[in-house]
Short mmCIF file of C-alpha atoms and ligand atoms in Angstrom, two decimals:
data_model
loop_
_atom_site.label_atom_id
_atom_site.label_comp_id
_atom_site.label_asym_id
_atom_site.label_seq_id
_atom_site.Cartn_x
_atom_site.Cartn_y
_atom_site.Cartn_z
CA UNK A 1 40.87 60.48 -89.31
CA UNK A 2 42.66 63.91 -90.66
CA UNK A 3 41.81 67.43 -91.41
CA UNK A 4 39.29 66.13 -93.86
CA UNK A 5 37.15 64.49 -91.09
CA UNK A 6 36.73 68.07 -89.11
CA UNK A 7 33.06 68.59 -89.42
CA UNK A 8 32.59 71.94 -87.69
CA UNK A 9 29.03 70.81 -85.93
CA UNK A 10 27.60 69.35 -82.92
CA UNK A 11 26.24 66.24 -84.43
CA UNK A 12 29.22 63.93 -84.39
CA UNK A 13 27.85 62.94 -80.58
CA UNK A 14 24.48 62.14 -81.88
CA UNK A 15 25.67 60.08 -84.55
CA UNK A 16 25.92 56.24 -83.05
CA UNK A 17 27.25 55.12 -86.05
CA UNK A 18 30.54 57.62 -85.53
CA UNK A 19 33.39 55.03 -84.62
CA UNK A 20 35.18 55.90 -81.30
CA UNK A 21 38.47 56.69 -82.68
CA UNK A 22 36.84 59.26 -85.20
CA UNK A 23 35.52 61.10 -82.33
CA UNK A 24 38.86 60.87 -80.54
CA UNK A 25 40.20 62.54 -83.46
CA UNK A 26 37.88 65.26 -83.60
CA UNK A 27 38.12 66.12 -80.07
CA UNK A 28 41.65 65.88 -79.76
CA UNK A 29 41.64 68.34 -83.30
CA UNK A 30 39.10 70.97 -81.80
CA UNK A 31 41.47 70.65 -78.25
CA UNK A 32 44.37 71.51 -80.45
CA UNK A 33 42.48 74.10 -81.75
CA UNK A 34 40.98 75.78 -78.91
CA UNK A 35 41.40 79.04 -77.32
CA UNK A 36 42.00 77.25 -73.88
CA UNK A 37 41.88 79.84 -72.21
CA UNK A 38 38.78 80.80 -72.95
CA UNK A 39 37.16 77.88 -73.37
CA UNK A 40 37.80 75.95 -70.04
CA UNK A 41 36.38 76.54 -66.83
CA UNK A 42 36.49 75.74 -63.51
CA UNK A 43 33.15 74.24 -61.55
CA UNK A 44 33.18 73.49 -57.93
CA UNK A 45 31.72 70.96 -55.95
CA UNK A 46 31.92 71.12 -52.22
CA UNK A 47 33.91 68.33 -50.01
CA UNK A 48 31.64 68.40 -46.34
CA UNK A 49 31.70 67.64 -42.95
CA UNK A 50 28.59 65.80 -42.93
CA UNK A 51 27.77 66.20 -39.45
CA UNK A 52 28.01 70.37 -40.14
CA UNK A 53 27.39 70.50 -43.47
CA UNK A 54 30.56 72.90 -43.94
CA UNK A 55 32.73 72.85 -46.93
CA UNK A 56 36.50 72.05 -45.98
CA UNK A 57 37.25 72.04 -49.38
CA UNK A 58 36.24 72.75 -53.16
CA UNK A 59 37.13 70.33 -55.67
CA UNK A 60 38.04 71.99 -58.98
CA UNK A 61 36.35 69.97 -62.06
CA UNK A 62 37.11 70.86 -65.72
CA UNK A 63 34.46 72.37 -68.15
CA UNK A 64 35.24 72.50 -71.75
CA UNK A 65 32.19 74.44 -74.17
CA UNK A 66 33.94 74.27 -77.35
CA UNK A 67 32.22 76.46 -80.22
CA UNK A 68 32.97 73.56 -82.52
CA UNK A 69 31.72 70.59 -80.81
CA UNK A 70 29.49 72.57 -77.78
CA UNK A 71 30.10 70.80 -73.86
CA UNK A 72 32.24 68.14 -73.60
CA UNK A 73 32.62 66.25 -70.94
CA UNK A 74 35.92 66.06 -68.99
CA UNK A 75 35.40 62.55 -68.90
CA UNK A 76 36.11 62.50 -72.67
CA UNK A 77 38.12 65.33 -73.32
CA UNK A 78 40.42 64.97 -70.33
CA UNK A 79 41.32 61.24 -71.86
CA UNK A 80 42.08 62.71 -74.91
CA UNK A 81 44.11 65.11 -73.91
CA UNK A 82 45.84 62.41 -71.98
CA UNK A 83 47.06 60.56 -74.93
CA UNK A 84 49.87 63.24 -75.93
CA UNK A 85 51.60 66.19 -73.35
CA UNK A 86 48.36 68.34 -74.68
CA UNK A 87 47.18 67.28 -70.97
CA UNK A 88 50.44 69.41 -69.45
CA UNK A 89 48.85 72.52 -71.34
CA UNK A 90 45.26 72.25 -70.00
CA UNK A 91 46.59 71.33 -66.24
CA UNK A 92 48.65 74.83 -66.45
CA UNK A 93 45.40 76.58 -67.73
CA UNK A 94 43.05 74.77 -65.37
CA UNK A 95 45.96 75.34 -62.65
CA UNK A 96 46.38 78.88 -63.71
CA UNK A 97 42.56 79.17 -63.22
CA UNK A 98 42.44 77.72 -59.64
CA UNK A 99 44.98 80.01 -58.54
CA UNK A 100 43.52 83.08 -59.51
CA UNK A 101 40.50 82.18 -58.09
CA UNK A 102 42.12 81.28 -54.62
CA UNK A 103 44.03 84.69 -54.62
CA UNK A 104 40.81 86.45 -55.79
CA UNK A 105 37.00 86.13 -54.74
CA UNK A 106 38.32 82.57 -52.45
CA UNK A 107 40.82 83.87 -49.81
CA UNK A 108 39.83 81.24 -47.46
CA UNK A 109 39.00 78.82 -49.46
CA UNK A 110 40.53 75.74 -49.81
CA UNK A 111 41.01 74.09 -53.74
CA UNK A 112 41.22 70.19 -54.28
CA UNK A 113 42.69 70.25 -57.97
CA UNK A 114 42.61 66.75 -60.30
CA UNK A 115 46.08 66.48 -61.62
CA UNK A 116 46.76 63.44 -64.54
CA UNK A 117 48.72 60.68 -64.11
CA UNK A 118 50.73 62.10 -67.24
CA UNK A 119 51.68 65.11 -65.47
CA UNK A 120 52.69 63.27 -62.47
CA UNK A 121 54.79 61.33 -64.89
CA UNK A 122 56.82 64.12 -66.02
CA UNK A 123 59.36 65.87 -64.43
CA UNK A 124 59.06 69.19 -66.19
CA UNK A 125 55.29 69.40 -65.44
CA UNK A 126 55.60 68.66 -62.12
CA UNK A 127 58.05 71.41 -61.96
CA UNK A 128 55.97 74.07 -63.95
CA UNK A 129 53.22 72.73 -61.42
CA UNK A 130 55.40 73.91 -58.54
CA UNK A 131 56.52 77.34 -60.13
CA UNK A 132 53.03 78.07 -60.95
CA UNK A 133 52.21 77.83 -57.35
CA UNK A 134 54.61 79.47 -56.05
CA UNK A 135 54.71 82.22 -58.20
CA UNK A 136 50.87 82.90 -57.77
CA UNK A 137 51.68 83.82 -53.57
CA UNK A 138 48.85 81.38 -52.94
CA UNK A 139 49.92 79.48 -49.33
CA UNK A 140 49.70 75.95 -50.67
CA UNK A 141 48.75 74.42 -47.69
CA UNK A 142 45.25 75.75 -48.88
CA UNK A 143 45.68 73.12 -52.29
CA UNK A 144 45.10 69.62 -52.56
CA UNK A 145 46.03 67.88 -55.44
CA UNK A 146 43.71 64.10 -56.17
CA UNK A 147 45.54 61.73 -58.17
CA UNK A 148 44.05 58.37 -59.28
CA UNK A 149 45.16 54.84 -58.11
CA UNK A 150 45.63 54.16 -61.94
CA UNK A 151 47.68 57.57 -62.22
CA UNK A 152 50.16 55.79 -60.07
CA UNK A 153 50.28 52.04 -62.32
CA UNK A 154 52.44 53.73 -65.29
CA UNK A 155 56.36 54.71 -63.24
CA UNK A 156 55.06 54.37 -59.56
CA UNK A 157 58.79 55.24 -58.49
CA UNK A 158 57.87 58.82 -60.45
CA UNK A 159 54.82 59.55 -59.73
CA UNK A 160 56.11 58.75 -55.77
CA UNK A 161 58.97 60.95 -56.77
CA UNK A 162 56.60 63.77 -57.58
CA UNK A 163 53.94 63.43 -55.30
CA UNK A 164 56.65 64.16 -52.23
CA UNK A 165 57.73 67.24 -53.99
CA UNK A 166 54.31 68.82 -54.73
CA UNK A 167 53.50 67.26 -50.75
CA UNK A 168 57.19 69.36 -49.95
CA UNK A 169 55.38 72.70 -51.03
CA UNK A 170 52.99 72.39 -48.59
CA UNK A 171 50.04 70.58 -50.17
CA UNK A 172 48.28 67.80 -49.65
CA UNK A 173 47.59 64.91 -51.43
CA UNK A 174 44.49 63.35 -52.30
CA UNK A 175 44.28 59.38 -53.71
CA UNK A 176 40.61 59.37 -55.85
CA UNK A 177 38.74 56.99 -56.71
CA UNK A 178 40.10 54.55 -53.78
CA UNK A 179 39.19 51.18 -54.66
CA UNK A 180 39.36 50.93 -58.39
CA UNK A 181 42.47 50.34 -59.06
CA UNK A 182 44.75 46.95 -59.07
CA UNK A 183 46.68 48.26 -56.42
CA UNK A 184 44.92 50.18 -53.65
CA UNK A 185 46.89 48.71 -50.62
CA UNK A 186 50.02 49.29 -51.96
CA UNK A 187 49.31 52.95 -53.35
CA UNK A 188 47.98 53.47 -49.93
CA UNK A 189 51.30 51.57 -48.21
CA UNK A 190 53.83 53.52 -50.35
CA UNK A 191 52.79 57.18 -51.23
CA UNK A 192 53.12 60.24 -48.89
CA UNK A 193 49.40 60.54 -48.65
CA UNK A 194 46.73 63.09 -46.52
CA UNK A 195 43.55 61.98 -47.62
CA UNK A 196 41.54 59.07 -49.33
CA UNK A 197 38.29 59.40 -51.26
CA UNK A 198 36.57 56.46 -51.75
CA UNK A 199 35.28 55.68 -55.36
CA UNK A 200 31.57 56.82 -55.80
CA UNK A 201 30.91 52.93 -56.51
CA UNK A 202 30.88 51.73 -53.36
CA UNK A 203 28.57 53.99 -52.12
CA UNK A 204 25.54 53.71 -55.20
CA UNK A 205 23.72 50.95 -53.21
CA UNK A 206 25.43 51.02 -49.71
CA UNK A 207 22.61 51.53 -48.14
CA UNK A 208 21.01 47.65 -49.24
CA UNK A 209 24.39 46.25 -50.24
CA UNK A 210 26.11 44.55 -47.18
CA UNK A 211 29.51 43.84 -48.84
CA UNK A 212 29.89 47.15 -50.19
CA UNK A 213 29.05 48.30 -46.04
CA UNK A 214 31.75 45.98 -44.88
CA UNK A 215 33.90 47.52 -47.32
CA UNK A 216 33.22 50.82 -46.87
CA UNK A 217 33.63 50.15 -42.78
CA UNK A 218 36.55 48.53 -43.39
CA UNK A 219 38.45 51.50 -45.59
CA UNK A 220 37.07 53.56 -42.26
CA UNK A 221 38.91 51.84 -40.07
CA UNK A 222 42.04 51.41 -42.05
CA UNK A 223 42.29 55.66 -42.73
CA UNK A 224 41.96 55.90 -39.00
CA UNK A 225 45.13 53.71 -38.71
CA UNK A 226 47.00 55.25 -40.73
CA UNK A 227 46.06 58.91 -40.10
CA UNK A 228 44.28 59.60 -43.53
CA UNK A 229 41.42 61.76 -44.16
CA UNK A 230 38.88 59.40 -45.55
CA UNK A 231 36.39 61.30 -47.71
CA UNK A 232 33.41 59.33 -49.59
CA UNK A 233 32.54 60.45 -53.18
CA UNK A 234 28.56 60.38 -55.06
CA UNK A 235 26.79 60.87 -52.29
CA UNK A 236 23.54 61.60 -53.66
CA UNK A 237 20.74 60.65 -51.01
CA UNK A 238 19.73 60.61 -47.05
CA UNK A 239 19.60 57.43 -46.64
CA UNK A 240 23.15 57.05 -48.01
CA UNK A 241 24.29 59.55 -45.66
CA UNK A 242 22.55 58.03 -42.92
CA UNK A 243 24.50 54.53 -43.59
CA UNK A 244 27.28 55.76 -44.10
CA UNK A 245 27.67 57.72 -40.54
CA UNK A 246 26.94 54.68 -38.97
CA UNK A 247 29.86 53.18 -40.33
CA UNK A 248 32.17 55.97 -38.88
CA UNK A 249 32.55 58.09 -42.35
CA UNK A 250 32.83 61.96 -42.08
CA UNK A 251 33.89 64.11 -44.59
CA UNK A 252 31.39 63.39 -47.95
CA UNK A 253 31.02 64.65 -51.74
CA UNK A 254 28.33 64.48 -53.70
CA UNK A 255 25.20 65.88 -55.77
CA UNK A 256 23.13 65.84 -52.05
CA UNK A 257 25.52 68.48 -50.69
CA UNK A 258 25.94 70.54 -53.97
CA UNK A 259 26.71 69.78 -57.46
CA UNK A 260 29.87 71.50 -59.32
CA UNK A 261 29.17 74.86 -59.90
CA UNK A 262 30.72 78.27 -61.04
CA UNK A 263 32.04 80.33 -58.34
CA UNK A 264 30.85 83.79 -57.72
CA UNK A 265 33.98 86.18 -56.88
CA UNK A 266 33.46 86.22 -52.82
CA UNK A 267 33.77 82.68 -53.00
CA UNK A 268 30.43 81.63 -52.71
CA UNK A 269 29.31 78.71 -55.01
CA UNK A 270 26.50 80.82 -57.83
CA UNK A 271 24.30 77.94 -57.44
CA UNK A 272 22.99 76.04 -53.90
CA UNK A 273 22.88 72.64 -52.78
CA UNK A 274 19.68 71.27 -54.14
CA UNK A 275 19.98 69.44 -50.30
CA UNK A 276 19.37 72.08 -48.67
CA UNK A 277 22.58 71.70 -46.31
P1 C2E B 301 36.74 62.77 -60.24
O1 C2E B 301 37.93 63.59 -59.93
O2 C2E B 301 36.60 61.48 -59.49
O3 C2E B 301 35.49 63.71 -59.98
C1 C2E B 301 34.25 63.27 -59.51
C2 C2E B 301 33.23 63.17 -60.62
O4 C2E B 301 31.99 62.68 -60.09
C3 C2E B 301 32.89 64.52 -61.26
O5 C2E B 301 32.54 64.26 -62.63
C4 C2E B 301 31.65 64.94 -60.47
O6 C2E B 301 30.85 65.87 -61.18
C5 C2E B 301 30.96 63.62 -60.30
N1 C2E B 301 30.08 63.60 -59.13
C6 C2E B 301 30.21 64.30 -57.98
N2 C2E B 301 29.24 64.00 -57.10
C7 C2E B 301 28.45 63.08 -57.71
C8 C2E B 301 27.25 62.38 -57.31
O7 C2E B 301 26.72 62.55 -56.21
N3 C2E B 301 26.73 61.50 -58.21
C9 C2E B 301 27.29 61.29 -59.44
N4 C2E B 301 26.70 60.41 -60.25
N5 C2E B 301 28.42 61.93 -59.83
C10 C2E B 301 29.00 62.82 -58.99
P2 C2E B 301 33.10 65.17 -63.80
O8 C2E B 301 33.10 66.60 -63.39
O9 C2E B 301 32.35 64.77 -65.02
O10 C2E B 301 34.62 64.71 -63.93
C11 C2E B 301 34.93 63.40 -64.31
C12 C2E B 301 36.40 63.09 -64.12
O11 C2E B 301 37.18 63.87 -65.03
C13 C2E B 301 36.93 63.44 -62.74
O12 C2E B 301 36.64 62.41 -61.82
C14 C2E B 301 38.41 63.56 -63.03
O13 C2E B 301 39.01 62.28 -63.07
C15 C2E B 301 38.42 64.15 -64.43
N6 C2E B 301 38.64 65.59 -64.32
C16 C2E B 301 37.75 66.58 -64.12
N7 C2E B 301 38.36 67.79 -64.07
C17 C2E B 301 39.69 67.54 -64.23
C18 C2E B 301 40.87 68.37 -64.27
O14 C2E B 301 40.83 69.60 -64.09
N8 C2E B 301 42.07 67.75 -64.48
C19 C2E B 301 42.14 66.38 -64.62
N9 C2E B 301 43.36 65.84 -64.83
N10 C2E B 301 41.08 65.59 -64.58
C20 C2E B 301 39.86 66.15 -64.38
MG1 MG B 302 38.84 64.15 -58.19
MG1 MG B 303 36.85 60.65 -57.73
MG1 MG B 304 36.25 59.63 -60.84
#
């Protein structure tokens, strides 16, 4: 799939008969191409108290609108860009980004930022991640950064290694998508953690799904041990909420309490929670 395969139109992603790999290659060639800096954004979605409704923090998600292939998810192109260092190059832009906004329009506001398991892999990007903080002023006790269980499965002694420096700085550290991984005890056991989210799966059906309750109660009870933050991600409904309150959870994300959104400049998210919270 070279140069020869670069279509310059939308309809590779309609195409079912377009082989995986040959969309791969044209993302990863209109990535390579981009103008990342103009081309990425930041949305935010808000991270709640559910009992308040309050925001305690704003979790950064990547946008990509290419004028090649239009939106792209970050589902797709953040994979891509995970096969080669390209990732290191959109984390400083998307980093970049998050820190302008926290010194601009969000004084107060506090930024959970999705780093890869790449860049917690390497040395160098961690560093860049730590002069790029510093440098931008922002107090970094106002940044979280969420790293995956599976982040952690390629050089745990590393991405340990790097996680306590970036934790050093000041921020905190986020584990995402608790549950999903091979090794959720011992990532929770071993790394300097602050807070767990627990993965939106779980939480789908909790509210007629008794195992996924214990679980959820269980992953409660264990944060409270161990002085994490638990937060629970994809929280979409009332009767979820409900549920999940009565098994002790607190802090919440999801599409009921606001979907990712641009930022206006005071720090206000442009659109509201269709909840109404
Ligand atoms: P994540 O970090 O676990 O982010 C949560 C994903 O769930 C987001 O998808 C969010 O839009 C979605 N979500 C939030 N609430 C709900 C809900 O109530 N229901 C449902 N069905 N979904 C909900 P998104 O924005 O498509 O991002 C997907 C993944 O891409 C993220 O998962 C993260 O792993 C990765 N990603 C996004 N932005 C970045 C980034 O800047 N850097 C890196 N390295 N990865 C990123
Ligand atoms: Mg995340
Ligand atoms: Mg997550
Ligand atoms: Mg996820």
């Amino acid at each position: 799939y070279g140069k020869e395969n670069r279509r310059g139109h939308t309809t590779i992603f309609s195409e079912q008969h377009e082989s995986s790999i040959r969309e791969f290659g044209s993302v990863e060639q209109a990535l390579r191409q981009a103008d990342l800096e103009r081309e990425l954004t930041l949305h935010y979605q808000p991270i709640v108290d559910a009992r308040t409704g309050e925001a305690t923090s704003h979790e950064a998600l990547a946008r990509w609108s290419s004028p090649v292939l239009g939106d792209v998810s970050p589902a797709l192109f953040i994979r891509v860009a995970e096969r080669s260092d390209l990732i290191h190059e959109l984390t400083a832009v998307l980093l970049g980004k998050a820190l302008a906004f926290m010194n601009e329009g969000g004084r107060r506001i506090h930024v959970s930022f999705n780093l890869s398991a790449r860049d917690i892999a390497s040395p160098e990007a961690v560093q860049k991640i730590r002069e790029m903080v510093q440098a931008s002023g922002v107090d970094a006790g106002r940044l979280t950064f969420e790293v995956t269980e599976t982040a952690m499965t390629q050089d745990f002694e590393k991405g340990r290694a790097a996680l306590s420096e970036l934790k050093r700085l000041g921020a905190k550290i986020s584990l995402d998508d608790f549950g999903t991984g091979y090794s959720s005890l011992h990532c929770i056991h071993q790394l300097p953690l602050n807070h767990v989210k627990v993965d939106r799966s779980f939480v789908c059906d909790i509210a007629r799904d008794a195992a996924a309750q214990g679980i959820v109660r269980s992953i409660v009870e264990l944060c409270r041990n161990l002085e994490l933050t638990c937060v629970i991600e994809g929280v979409e409904t009332e009767e979820q909420i409900a549920v999940l309150q009565r098994l002790g959870c607190k802090f919440m994300q999801g599409y009921y309490f606001g979907r990712p959104a641009p930022m206006g400049a005071c720090g206000a998210l442009a659109v509201s929670a269709p909840g109404g919270r």
